[in-house]
Short mmCIF file of C-alpha atoms in Angstrom, two decimals:
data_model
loop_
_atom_site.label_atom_id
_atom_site.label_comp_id
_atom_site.label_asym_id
_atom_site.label_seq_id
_atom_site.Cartn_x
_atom_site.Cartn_y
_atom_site.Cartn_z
CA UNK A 75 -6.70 16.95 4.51
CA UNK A 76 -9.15 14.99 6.13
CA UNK A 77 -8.67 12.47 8.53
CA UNK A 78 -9.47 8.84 8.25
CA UNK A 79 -10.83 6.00 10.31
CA UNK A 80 -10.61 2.38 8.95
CA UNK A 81 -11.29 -0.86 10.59
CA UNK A 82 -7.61 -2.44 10.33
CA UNK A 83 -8.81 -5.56 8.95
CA UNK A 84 -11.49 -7.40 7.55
CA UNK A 85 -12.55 -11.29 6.28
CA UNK A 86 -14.58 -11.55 3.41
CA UNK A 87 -15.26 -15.18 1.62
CA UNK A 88 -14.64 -15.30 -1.91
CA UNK A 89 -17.45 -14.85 -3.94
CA UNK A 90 -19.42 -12.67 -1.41
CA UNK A 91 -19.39 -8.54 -1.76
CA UNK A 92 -16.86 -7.07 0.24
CA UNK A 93 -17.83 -3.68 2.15
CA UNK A 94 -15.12 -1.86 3.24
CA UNK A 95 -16.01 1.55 5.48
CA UNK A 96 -14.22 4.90 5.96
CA UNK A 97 -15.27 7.03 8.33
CA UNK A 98 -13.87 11.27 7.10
CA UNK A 99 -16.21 12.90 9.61
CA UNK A 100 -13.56 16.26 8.93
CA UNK A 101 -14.02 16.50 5.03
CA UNK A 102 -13.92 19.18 3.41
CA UNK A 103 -16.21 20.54 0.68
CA UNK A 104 -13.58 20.47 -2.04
CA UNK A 105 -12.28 17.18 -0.79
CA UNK A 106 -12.50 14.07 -3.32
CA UNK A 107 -12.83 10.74 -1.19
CA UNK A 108 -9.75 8.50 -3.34
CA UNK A 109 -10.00 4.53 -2.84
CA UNK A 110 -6.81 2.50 -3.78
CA UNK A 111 -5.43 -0.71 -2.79
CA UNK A 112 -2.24 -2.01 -2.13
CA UNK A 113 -1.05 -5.63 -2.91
CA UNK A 114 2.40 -6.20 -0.92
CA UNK A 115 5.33 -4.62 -2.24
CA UNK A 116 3.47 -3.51 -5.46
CA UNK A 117 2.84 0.15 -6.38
CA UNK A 118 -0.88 1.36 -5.09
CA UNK A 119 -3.46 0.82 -7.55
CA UNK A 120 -6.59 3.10 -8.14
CA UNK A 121 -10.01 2.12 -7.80
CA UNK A 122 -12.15 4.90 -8.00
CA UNK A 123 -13.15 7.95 -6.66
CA UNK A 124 -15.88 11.00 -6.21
CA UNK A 125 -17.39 14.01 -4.50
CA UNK A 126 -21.04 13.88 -3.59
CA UNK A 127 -22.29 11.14 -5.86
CA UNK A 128 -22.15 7.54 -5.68
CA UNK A 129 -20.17 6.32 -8.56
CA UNK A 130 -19.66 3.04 -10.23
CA UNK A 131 -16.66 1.45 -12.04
CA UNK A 132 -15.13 -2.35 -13.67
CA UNK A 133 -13.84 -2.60 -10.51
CA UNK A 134 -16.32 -1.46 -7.02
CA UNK A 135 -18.64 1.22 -5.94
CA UNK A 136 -18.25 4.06 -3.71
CA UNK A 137 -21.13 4.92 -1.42
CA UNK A 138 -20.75 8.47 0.28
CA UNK A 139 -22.90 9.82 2.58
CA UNK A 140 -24.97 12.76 2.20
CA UNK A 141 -23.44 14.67 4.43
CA UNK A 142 -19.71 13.37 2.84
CA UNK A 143 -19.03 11.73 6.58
CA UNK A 144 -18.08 8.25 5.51
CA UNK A 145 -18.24 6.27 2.43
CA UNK A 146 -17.94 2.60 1.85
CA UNK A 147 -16.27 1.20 -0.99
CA UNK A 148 -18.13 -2.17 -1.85
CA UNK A 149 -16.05 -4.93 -4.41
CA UNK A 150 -19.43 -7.34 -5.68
CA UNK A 151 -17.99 -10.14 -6.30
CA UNK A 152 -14.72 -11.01 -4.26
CA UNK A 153 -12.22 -13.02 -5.25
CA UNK A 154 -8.76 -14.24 -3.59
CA UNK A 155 -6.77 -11.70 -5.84
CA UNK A 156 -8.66 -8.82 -4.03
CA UNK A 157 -7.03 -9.56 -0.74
CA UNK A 158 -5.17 -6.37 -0.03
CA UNK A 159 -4.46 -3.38 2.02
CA UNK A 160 -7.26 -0.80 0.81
CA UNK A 161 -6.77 2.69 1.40
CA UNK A 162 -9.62 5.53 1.90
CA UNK A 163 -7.86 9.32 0.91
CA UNK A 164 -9.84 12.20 0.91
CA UNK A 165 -7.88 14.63 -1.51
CA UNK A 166 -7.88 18.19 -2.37
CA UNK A 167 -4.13 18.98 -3.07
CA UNK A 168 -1.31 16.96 -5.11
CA UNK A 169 -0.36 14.58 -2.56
CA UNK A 170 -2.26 11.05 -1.61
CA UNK A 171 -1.73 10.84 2.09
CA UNK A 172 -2.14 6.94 2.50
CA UNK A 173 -2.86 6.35 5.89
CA UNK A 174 -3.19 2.64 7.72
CA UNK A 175 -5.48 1.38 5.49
CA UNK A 176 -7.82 -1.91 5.89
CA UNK A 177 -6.31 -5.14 5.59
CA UNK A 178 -8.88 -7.37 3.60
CA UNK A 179 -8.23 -11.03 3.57
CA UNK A 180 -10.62 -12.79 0.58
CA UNK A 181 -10.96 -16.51 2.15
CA UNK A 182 -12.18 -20.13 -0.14
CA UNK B 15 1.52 -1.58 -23.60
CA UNK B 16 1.00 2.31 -21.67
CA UNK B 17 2.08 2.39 -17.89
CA UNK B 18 4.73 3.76 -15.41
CA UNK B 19 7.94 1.77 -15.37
CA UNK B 20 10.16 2.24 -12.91
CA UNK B 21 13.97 0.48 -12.99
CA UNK B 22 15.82 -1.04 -11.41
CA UNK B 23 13.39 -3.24 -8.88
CA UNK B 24 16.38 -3.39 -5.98
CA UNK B 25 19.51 -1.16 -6.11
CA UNK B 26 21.68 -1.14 -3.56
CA UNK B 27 24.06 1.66 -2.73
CA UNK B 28 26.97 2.23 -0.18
CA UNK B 29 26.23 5.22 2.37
CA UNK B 30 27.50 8.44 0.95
CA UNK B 31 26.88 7.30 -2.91
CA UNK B 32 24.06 9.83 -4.66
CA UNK B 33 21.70 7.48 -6.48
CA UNK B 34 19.62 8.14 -9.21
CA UNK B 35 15.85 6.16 -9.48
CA UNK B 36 14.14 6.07 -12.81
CA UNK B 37 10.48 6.55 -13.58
CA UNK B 38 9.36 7.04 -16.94
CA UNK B 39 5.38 6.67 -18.70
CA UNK B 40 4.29 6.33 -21.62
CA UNK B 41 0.62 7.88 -20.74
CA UNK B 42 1.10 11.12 -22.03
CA UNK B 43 0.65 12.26 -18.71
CA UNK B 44 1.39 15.98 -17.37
CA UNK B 45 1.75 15.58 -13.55
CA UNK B 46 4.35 13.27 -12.37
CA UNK B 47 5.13 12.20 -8.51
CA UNK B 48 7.40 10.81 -6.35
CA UNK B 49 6.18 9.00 -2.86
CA UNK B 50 8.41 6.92 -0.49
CA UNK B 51 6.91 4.55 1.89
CA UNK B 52 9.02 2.46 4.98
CA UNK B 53 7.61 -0.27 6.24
CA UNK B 54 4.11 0.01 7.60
CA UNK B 55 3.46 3.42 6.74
CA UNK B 56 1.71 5.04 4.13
CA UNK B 57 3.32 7.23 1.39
CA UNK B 58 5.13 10.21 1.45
CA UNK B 59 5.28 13.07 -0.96
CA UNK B 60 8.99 13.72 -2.02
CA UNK B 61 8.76 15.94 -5.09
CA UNK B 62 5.80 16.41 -8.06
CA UNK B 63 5.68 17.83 -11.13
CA UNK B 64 2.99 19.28 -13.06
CA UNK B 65 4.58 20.27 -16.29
CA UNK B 66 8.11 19.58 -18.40
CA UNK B 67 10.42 21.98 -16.80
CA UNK B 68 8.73 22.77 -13.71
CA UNK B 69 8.87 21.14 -10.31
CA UNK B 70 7.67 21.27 -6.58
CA UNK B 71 8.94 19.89 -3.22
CA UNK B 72 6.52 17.40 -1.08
CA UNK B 73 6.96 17.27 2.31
CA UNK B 74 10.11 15.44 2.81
CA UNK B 75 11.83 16.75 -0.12
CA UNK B 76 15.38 16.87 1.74
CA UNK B 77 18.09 15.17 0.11
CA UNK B 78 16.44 14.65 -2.90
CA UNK B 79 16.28 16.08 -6.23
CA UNK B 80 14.49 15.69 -9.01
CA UNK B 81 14.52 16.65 -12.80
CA UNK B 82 11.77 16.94 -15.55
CA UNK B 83 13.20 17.80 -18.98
CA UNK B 84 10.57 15.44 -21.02
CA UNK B 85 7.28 14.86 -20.48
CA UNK B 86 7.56 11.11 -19.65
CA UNK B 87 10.82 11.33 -17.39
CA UNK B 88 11.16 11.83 -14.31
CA UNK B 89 14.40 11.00 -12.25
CA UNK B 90 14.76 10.77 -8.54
CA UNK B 91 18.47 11.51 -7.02
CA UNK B 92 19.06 10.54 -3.76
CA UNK B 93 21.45 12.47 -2.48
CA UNK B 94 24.36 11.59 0.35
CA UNK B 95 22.54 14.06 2.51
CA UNK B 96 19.06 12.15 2.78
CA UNK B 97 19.84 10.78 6.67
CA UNK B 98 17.67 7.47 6.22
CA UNK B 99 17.51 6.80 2.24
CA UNK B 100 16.63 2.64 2.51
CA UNK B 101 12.79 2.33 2.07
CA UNK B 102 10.52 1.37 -1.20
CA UNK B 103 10.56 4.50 -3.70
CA UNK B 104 6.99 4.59 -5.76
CA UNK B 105 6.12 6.94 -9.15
CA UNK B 106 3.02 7.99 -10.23
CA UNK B 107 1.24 10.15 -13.22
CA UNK B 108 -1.72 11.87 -13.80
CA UNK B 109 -3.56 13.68 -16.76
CA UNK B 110 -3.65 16.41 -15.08
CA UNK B 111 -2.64 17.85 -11.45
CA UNK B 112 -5.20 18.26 -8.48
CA UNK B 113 -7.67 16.03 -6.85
CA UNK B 114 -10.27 15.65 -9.79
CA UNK B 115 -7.17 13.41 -11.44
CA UNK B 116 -6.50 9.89 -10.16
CA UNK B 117 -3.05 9.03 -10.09
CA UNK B 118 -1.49 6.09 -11.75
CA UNK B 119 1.65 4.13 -9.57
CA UNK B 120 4.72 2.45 -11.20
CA UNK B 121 5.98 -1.01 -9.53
CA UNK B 122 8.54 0.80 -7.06
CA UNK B 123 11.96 0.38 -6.30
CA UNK B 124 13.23 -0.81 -3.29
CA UNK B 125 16.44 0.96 -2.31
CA UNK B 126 18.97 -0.20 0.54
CA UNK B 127 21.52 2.04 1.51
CA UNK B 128 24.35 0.13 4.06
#
């Protein structure tokens, strides 16, 4: 799989759009880029994934590149229950391989 | 309400004593997992399962087992043999197996071996 590079943490006030990057300059064609987010000691939860396209859910947006290089996940609306450790996974097997993550902290 | 439980949220175990974690769904789900993380890592893949009756090792599948005889089971043994066993055990389904299917994670359980 892939490797990632996320910034470790960010700040984001509440009520502004949160932008999170990943940079997966190694992707491979059949790789999926996966976006979940981890609230301490709680399982992972998904947020959304794709391939090629942008794509669009309840929840955020993925932007990926056109040449699949990096994406950024972007949450519209923040609020203080977003703050969380958010994890970019490019996938092509069975196994998520979480890496470091970014630390988001959603401030008043 | 459909999700992934997993029980008990803390078990705690004297060294040498197999334990057995429980993870069951009620999201008709094929593909079960089974990830452990220690503190400020990521997840690892211990064992998955793609189909009643059939399993797979991860990559630290040593000192574990696992069994799948229903469809929304799937039981983690930690065996005496696994040399470091305390960390936070996570479960997770999918529809299907493969990247194209986002997997679903249970609560955890947090396991401390002394």
């Amino acid at each position: 799989d892939a490797k990632t590079t996320q910034p470790p943490s960010m700040d984001c006030a509440e009520g502004r759009a949160a932008n999170l990057p990943c940079n997966h300059s190694t992707i491979s064609g059949n790789e999926y880029v996966y976006w979940y987010r981890q609230i301490h000691s709680q399982g992972p939860q998904y947020i959304i994934h794709g391939l090629k396209n942008n794509e669009t859910n309840e929840m955020a947006s993925l932007i990926i590149t056109e040449d699949r290089k990096s994406s950024t996940l972007i949450l519209p609306h923040a609020t203080l229950r977003d703050t969380a450790v958010y994890y970019c996974i490019p996938n092509s097997g069975y196994a998520l391989n979480f890496g470091k993550g970014t630390s988001l902290l959603v401030t008043p | 309400d459909g999700g992934i439980t997993q029980s008990p949220k803390y078990l705690f175990r004297k060294e040498g004593q197999n334990v057995t974690l429980s993870c069951e769904q009620n999201l008709n789900h094929d593909a079960m997992y089974w990830y452990r993380q220690d503190p400020g890592q990521g997840l690892r893949l211990i064992y998955y399962s793609q189909i009643v009756n059939d399993f797979q090792k991860g990559d630290i599948a040593e000192g574990y087992s696992v069994s799948r005889e229903k469809k929304e089971s799937f039981p983690l043994t930690v065996t005496s043999a696994q040399k470091n066993p305390t960390a936070f055990y996570l479960c997770a389904s999918s529809i299907g197996s493969g990247p194209l299917y986002e997997q679903y994670f249970g609560p955890g359980t947090r396991l401390t071996v002394t």
